[in-house]
Amino acid sequence: MKPVKKNIQNGSICILGIPFDKNSSFQKGPSLAPEQIRKSYFSDSSNLWSEKGLDLGSIEYLYDLGDIEFKKGIDDFNLITNSIKNILDLDCHLISLGGDHSVTFPIIEAYAQKYDHINILHLDAHPDLYDSLHGNIYSHACPFARIMERKPAKRLVQAGIRTMNGHQREQAQKFGVEVMEMKNGDGWLDELEFDGPVYLSLDLDCLDPAFAPGVSHHEPGGMTTRQVIDIIHQLKGKIIGADIVEYNPDRDLNSMTSMVAAKLLKEIIARIYKDTI
Ligand code: MN
Ligand code: MN
């Protein structure tokens, strides 16, 4: 992917880092994610081909827009929404790297201004539907409550979930969230079908900590890397954008998890390329 300072071609696929972890409830670290994921993406230990046979190095309109620069005195969420709105206004497809999961709320605020009926596929160990956590309504445990209150999503489908509790089950019912819990197996995988654009929100703790230890919240009993790749390529619908969140380099072992994040980034780029060309 080419770095760019100005003049993105309309219709490009863009990568944007969001170095933000102010709303992490347990442990900071996801602000360090974008740089590490880029390093693993370009690591000589692998190559730039998608499993589907696409050489990502050959895509002409694939740009790295660098990281959002957060500044004192500028509202963080407004900055995220506005940065992403500017990219979507150019009909570009965006994959954001990093941040804790709270960033998905301001991201979806931007998508809601462009798309009327977006579907959201949310892969996570956690439903992130708390009304509030530790007094913070913008916690990384709350983004999908905030999103569903604003009603920009036609459907919110969650998979990988294995931490459901009473409050969040009530919230899921209240908002009509379709929750595929890990305990119920993966029979739903073949039936994952969407009508209209799909936004993919990928919290790396959807994976079992055995596959992705570099996250703040180790929650055993999760997905395999293979399952997540299969979801990316096999879901029926059109992926128009994605985020990869909650990578915490401070918790990683030998860059194992940033290699997983980079691999998933490659496969998401390939899927968006296929869906939009
Ligand atoms: Mn999450
Ligand atoms: Mn999570």
Short mmCIF file of C-alpha atoms and ligand atoms in Angstrom, two decimals:
data_model
loop_
_atom_site.label_atom_id
_atom_site.label_comp_id
_atom_site.label_asym_id
_atom_site.label_seq_id
_atom_site.Cartn_x
_atom_site.Cartn_y
_atom_site.Cartn_z
CA MET A 1 0.00 0.00 0.00
CA LYS A 2 1.27 3.42 -0.89
CA PRO A 3 1.61 6.21 1.64
CA VAL A 4 -0.21 9.38 0.65
CA LYS A 5 -0.18 12.95 1.87
CA LYS A 6 -2.80 14.39 -0.47
CA ASN A 7 -4.96 13.69 -3.52
CA ILE A 8 -6.43 10.27 -2.90
CA GLN A 9 -7.96 8.83 -6.04
CA ASN A 10 -11.77 8.51 -5.72
CA GLY A 11 -12.86 4.93 -5.09
CA SER A 12 -9.58 3.86 -3.48
CA ILE A 13 -9.18 1.44 -0.62
CA CYS A 14 -7.68 3.37 2.29
CA ILE A 15 -6.02 2.33 5.52
CA LEU A 16 -6.18 4.70 8.50
CA GLY A 17 -4.60 4.29 11.94
CA ILE A 18 -6.57 5.32 15.02
CA PRO A 19 -4.05 5.43 17.91
CA PHE A 20 -6.62 5.81 20.68
CA ASP A 21 -7.18 3.97 23.96
CA LYS A 22 -8.67 6.52 26.34
CA ASN A 23 -11.85 4.45 26.72
CA SER A 24 -10.14 1.15 27.57
CA SER A 25 -11.57 -0.05 30.88
CA PHE A 26 -8.91 -2.52 32.00
CA GLN A 27 -5.59 -1.87 30.32
CA LYS A 28 -4.21 0.72 27.89
CA GLY A 29 -2.23 -0.30 24.80
CA PRO A 30 -4.45 -0.23 21.67
CA SER A 31 -3.15 3.27 20.81
CA LEU A 32 0.12 1.53 19.88
CA ALA A 33 -1.60 -0.86 17.47
CA PRO A 34 -1.49 0.87 14.06
CA GLU A 35 2.30 1.04 13.84
CA GLN A 36 2.76 -2.60 14.88
CA ILE A 37 0.12 -3.92 12.49
CA ARG A 38 1.74 -2.03 9.59
CA LYS A 39 5.13 -3.53 10.53
CA SER A 40 3.66 -7.04 10.46
CA TYR A 41 1.82 -6.34 7.20
CA PHE A 42 5.12 -5.58 5.50
CA SER A 43 7.14 -8.19 7.40
CA ASP A 44 9.51 -10.20 5.20
CA SER A 45 8.36 -13.30 7.04
CA SER A 46 5.32 -13.38 4.74
CA ASN A 47 4.20 -11.94 1.41
CA LEU A 48 1.58 -9.48 0.20
CA TRP A 49 -0.78 -11.97 -1.44
CA SER A 50 -4.28 -12.71 -0.27
CA GLU A 51 -5.18 -16.39 0.05
CA LYS A 52 -7.69 -15.73 -2.71
CA GLY A 53 -4.90 -15.16 -5.24
CA LEU A 54 -4.71 -11.38 -5.29
CA ASP A 55 -1.32 -9.66 -5.09
CA LEU A 56 -2.06 -6.73 -2.78
CA GLY A 57 1.21 -5.14 -3.88
CA SER A 58 -0.27 -4.81 -7.36
CA ILE A 59 -3.43 -2.89 -6.37
CA GLU A 60 -3.04 0.57 -7.81
CA TYR A 61 -5.54 2.38 -5.59
CA LEU A 62 -4.60 1.17 -2.10
CA TYR A 63 -3.35 3.93 0.16
CA ASP A 64 -2.10 4.26 3.71
CA LEU A 65 -3.41 7.55 5.07
CA GLY A 66 -1.27 7.39 8.21
CA ASP A 67 -2.73 7.94 11.68
CA ILE A 68 -5.32 10.35 13.01
CA GLU A 69 -3.49 12.97 15.09
CA PHE A 70 -5.39 13.60 18.29
CA LYS A 71 -4.90 17.04 19.79
CA LYS A 72 -5.78 18.78 23.02
CA GLY A 73 -8.83 21.01 22.60
CA ILE A 74 -10.28 19.02 19.69
CA ASP A 75 -12.98 16.50 20.57
CA ASP A 76 -11.57 13.02 19.88
CA PHE A 77 -14.80 11.48 18.60
CA ASN A 78 -15.63 14.46 16.36
CA LEU A 79 -12.13 14.22 14.91
CA ILE A 80 -12.63 10.50 14.16
CA THR A 81 -16.07 11.08 12.58
CA ASN A 82 -14.87 14.01 10.47
CA SER A 83 -11.69 12.25 9.35
CA ILE A 84 -13.68 9.26 8.18
CA LYS A 85 -16.44 11.33 6.61
CA ASN A 86 -13.82 13.08 4.45
CA ILE A 87 -12.60 9.70 3.19
CA LEU A 88 -16.11 8.32 2.56
CA ASP A 89 -17.04 11.50 0.69
CA LEU A 90 -14.42 10.47 -1.90
CA ASP A 91 -16.26 7.14 -2.32
CA CYS A 92 -13.27 5.41 -0.79
CA HIS A 93 -13.45 2.21 1.24
CA LEU A 94 -11.79 2.44 4.58
CA ILE A 95 -10.20 -0.09 6.89
CA SER A 96 -9.13 1.44 10.19
CA LEU A 97 -6.44 -0.04 12.40
CA GLY A 98 -6.30 0.16 16.11
CA GLY A 99 -7.90 1.93 18.87
CA ASP A 100 -9.96 0.43 21.60
CA HIS A 101 -13.45 -0.56 20.48
CA SER A 102 -14.98 2.77 21.53
CA VAL A 103 -13.82 4.19 18.18
CA THR A 104 -16.46 2.21 16.28
CA PHE A 105 -19.21 4.57 17.53
CA PRO A 106 -17.72 7.74 15.95
CA ILE A 107 -16.75 5.68 12.88
CA ILE A 108 -20.34 4.53 12.34
CA GLU A 109 -21.53 8.12 12.83
CA ALA A 110 -19.61 8.91 9.63
CA TYR A 111 -20.97 5.88 7.73
CA ALA A 112 -24.52 6.80 8.78
CA GLN A 113 -24.15 10.07 6.89
CA LYS A 114 -23.33 8.17 3.69
CA TYR A 115 -25.31 4.92 3.89
CA ASP A 116 -29.00 4.72 4.78
CA HIS A 117 -29.24 1.09 5.75
CA ILE A 118 -25.92 -0.29 6.82
CA ASN A 119 -25.55 -3.80 8.22
CA ILE A 120 -22.95 -4.31 10.91
CA LEU A 121 -21.18 -7.62 11.45
CA HIS A 122 -19.46 -7.42 14.82
CA LEU A 123 -16.92 -10.12 15.77
CA ASP A 124 -16.01 -10.01 19.45
CA ALA A 125 -15.81 -12.03 22.66
CA HIS A 126 -17.95 -9.27 24.18
CA PRO A 127 -21.29 -7.82 23.08
CA ASP A 128 -20.11 -4.27 24.01
CA LEU A 129 -23.71 -3.33 24.77
CA TYR A 130 -23.30 -1.89 28.28
CA ASP A 131 -25.38 1.21 28.83
CA SER A 132 -22.39 2.48 30.81
CA LEU A 133 -19.25 0.95 32.32
CA HIS A 134 -17.43 2.48 35.31
CA GLY A 135 -19.43 5.66 34.74
CA ASN A 136 -18.26 6.03 31.13
CA ILE A 137 -21.01 5.81 28.49
CA TYR A 138 -18.33 5.92 25.78
CA SER A 139 -16.32 3.03 27.24
CA HIS A 140 -15.06 0.38 24.83
CA ALA A 141 -17.70 -1.83 26.48
CA CYS A 142 -20.53 0.44 25.23
CA PRO A 143 -20.14 1.34 21.52
CA PHE A 144 -22.92 -0.88 20.21
CA ALA A 145 -25.41 0.51 22.74
CA ARG A 146 -24.57 4.02 21.52
CA ILE A 147 -24.78 2.93 17.87
CA MET A 148 -28.13 1.17 18.28
CA GLU A 149 -29.66 4.14 20.14
CA ARG A 150 -28.96 6.26 17.06
CA LYS A 151 -30.50 3.63 14.78
CA PRO A 152 -28.09 3.89 11.84
CA ALA A 153 -27.87 0.10 11.48
CA LYS A 154 -30.45 -2.00 9.69
CA ARG A 155 -29.04 -5.10 11.37
CA LEU A 156 -26.41 -5.68 14.01
CA VAL A 157 -25.15 -9.26 13.93
CA GLN A 158 -22.65 -10.28 16.61
CA ALA A 159 -20.53 -13.44 16.52
CA GLY A 160 -17.83 -14.89 18.75
CA ILE A 161 -19.71 -13.76 21.87
CA ARG A 162 -18.92 -15.62 25.10
CA THR A 163 -19.36 -13.09 27.91
CA MET A 164 -23.08 -12.41 27.81
CA ASN A 165 -24.59 -11.30 31.13
CA GLY A 166 -28.06 -10.30 32.29
CA HIS A 167 -27.80 -6.58 31.53
CA GLN A 168 -26.32 -7.07 28.08
CA ARG A 169 -28.85 -9.75 27.19
CA GLU A 170 -31.59 -7.21 28.01
CA GLN A 171 -29.81 -4.62 25.89
CA ALA A 172 -29.51 -7.08 22.97
CA GLN A 173 -33.24 -7.77 23.17
CA LYS A 174 -34.11 -4.09 23.46
CA PHE A 175 -32.07 -3.21 20.37
CA GLY A 176 -32.93 -6.32 18.32
CA VAL A 177 -29.33 -7.47 18.11
CA GLU A 178 -28.76 -10.90 16.52
CA VAL A 179 -26.24 -12.61 18.80
CA MET A 180 -24.40 -15.76 17.71
CA GLU A 181 -22.84 -17.04 20.92
CA MET A 182 -19.80 -19.34 20.78
CA LYS A 183 -21.60 -21.89 22.98
CA ASN A 184 -24.10 -22.52 20.19
CA GLY A 185 -21.52 -23.70 17.64
CA ASP A 186 -20.80 -22.31 14.20
CA GLY A 187 -23.81 -23.60 12.25
CA TRP A 188 -24.72 -19.96 11.56
CA LEU A 189 -21.58 -19.50 9.45
CA ASP A 190 -23.19 -20.87 6.30
CA GLU A 191 -26.22 -18.66 6.77
CA LEU A 192 -24.43 -15.36 7.18
CA GLU A 193 -26.24 -13.32 4.56
CA PHE A 194 -26.87 -9.59 4.31
CA ASP A 195 -29.02 -7.45 2.09
CA GLY A 196 -27.15 -4.22 1.40
CA PRO A 197 -23.78 -2.88 2.53
CA VAL A 198 -21.93 -4.62 5.37
CA TYR A 199 -19.54 -2.91 7.79
CA LEU A 200 -17.22 -5.35 9.58
CA SER A 201 -16.11 -4.46 13.11
CA LEU A 202 -13.40 -6.89 14.13
CA ASP A 203 -12.37 -6.95 17.79
CA LEU A 204 -9.32 -9.22 17.90
CA ASP A 205 -10.50 -10.79 21.15
CA CYS A 206 -13.16 -12.62 19.09
CA LEU A 207 -10.23 -14.99 18.55
CA ASP A 208 -9.25 -17.42 21.25
CA PRO A 209 -6.31 -16.06 23.27
CA ALA A 210 -4.36 -19.09 22.03
CA PHE A 211 -4.45 -17.54 18.54
CA ALA A 212 -4.34 -13.88 19.55
CA PRO A 213 -2.82 -13.24 23.00
CA GLY A 214 -2.16 -9.55 22.28
CA VAL A 215 -5.45 -8.21 23.58
CA SER A 216 -6.36 -6.63 26.92
CA HIS A 217 -9.13 -9.09 27.76
CA HIS A 218 -8.17 -12.77 27.47
CA GLU A 219 -11.44 -14.64 27.08
CA PRO A 220 -10.98 -18.37 26.45
CA GLY A 221 -13.27 -20.37 24.19
CA GLY A 222 -13.04 -18.17 21.12
CA MET A 223 -12.72 -18.39 17.35
CA THR A 224 -9.83 -19.77 15.38
CA THR A 225 -7.95 -17.58 12.91
CA ARG A 226 -9.27 -19.90 10.18
CA GLN A 227 -12.89 -19.25 11.19
CA VAL A 228 -12.41 -15.47 11.01
CA ILE A 229 -10.76 -15.68 7.56
CA ASP A 230 -13.61 -17.91 6.37
CA ILE A 231 -16.17 -15.39 7.62
CA ILE A 232 -14.36 -12.59 5.76
CA HIS A 233 -14.44 -14.47 2.46
CA GLN A 234 -17.65 -16.47 2.75
CA LEU A 235 -20.22 -14.05 4.14
CA LYS A 236 -22.88 -13.26 1.59
CA GLY A 237 -23.13 -9.52 1.11
CA LYS A 238 -20.92 -6.62 0.16
CA ILE A 239 -18.28 -5.46 2.65
CA ILE A 240 -17.84 -1.70 2.30
CA GLY A 241 -15.57 -0.96 5.25
CA ALA A 242 -14.03 -2.41 8.37
CA ASP A 243 -12.16 -1.77 11.58
CA ILE A 244 -9.62 -3.97 13.36
CA VAL A 245 -9.62 -2.95 17.01
CA GLU A 246 -8.33 -3.90 20.47
CA TYR A 247 -4.87 -5.08 19.42
CA ASN A 248 -2.67 -4.43 22.46
CA PRO A 249 1.07 -4.73 21.66
CA ASP A 250 1.90 -4.63 25.39
CA ARG A 251 0.19 -8.01 25.76
CA ASP A 252 1.53 -9.61 22.60
CA LEU A 253 4.03 -12.48 22.40
CA ASN A 254 6.63 -12.32 19.62
CA SER A 255 4.26 -10.25 17.44
CA MET A 256 1.96 -13.27 17.10
CA THR A 257 -1.17 -11.18 17.32
CA SER A 258 0.00 -8.35 15.07
CA MET A 259 0.73 -11.02 12.43
CA VAL A 260 -2.85 -12.25 12.86
CA ALA A 261 -4.12 -8.67 12.56
CA ALA A 262 -2.00 -8.12 9.44
CA LYS A 263 -3.20 -11.38 7.89
CA LEU A 264 -6.83 -10.43 8.54
CA LEU A 265 -6.13 -6.96 7.12
CA LYS A 266 -4.80 -8.55 3.91
CA GLU A 267 -7.86 -10.77 3.55
CA ILE A 268 -10.26 -7.86 4.27
CA ILE A 269 -8.52 -5.71 1.63
CA ALA A 270 -8.88 -8.59 -0.87
CA ARG A 271 -12.57 -9.04 -0.01
CA ILE A 272 -13.34 -5.31 -0.32
CA TYR A 273 -11.40 -5.19 -3.59
CA LYS A 274 -13.45 -8.10 -4.95
CA ASP A 275 -16.74 -6.59 -3.72
CA THR A 276 -16.16 -3.11 -5.05
CA ILE A 277 -14.35 -3.59 -8.37
MN MN B 1 -15.15 -5.05 21.59
MN MN B 2 -13.84 -7.69 23.04
#
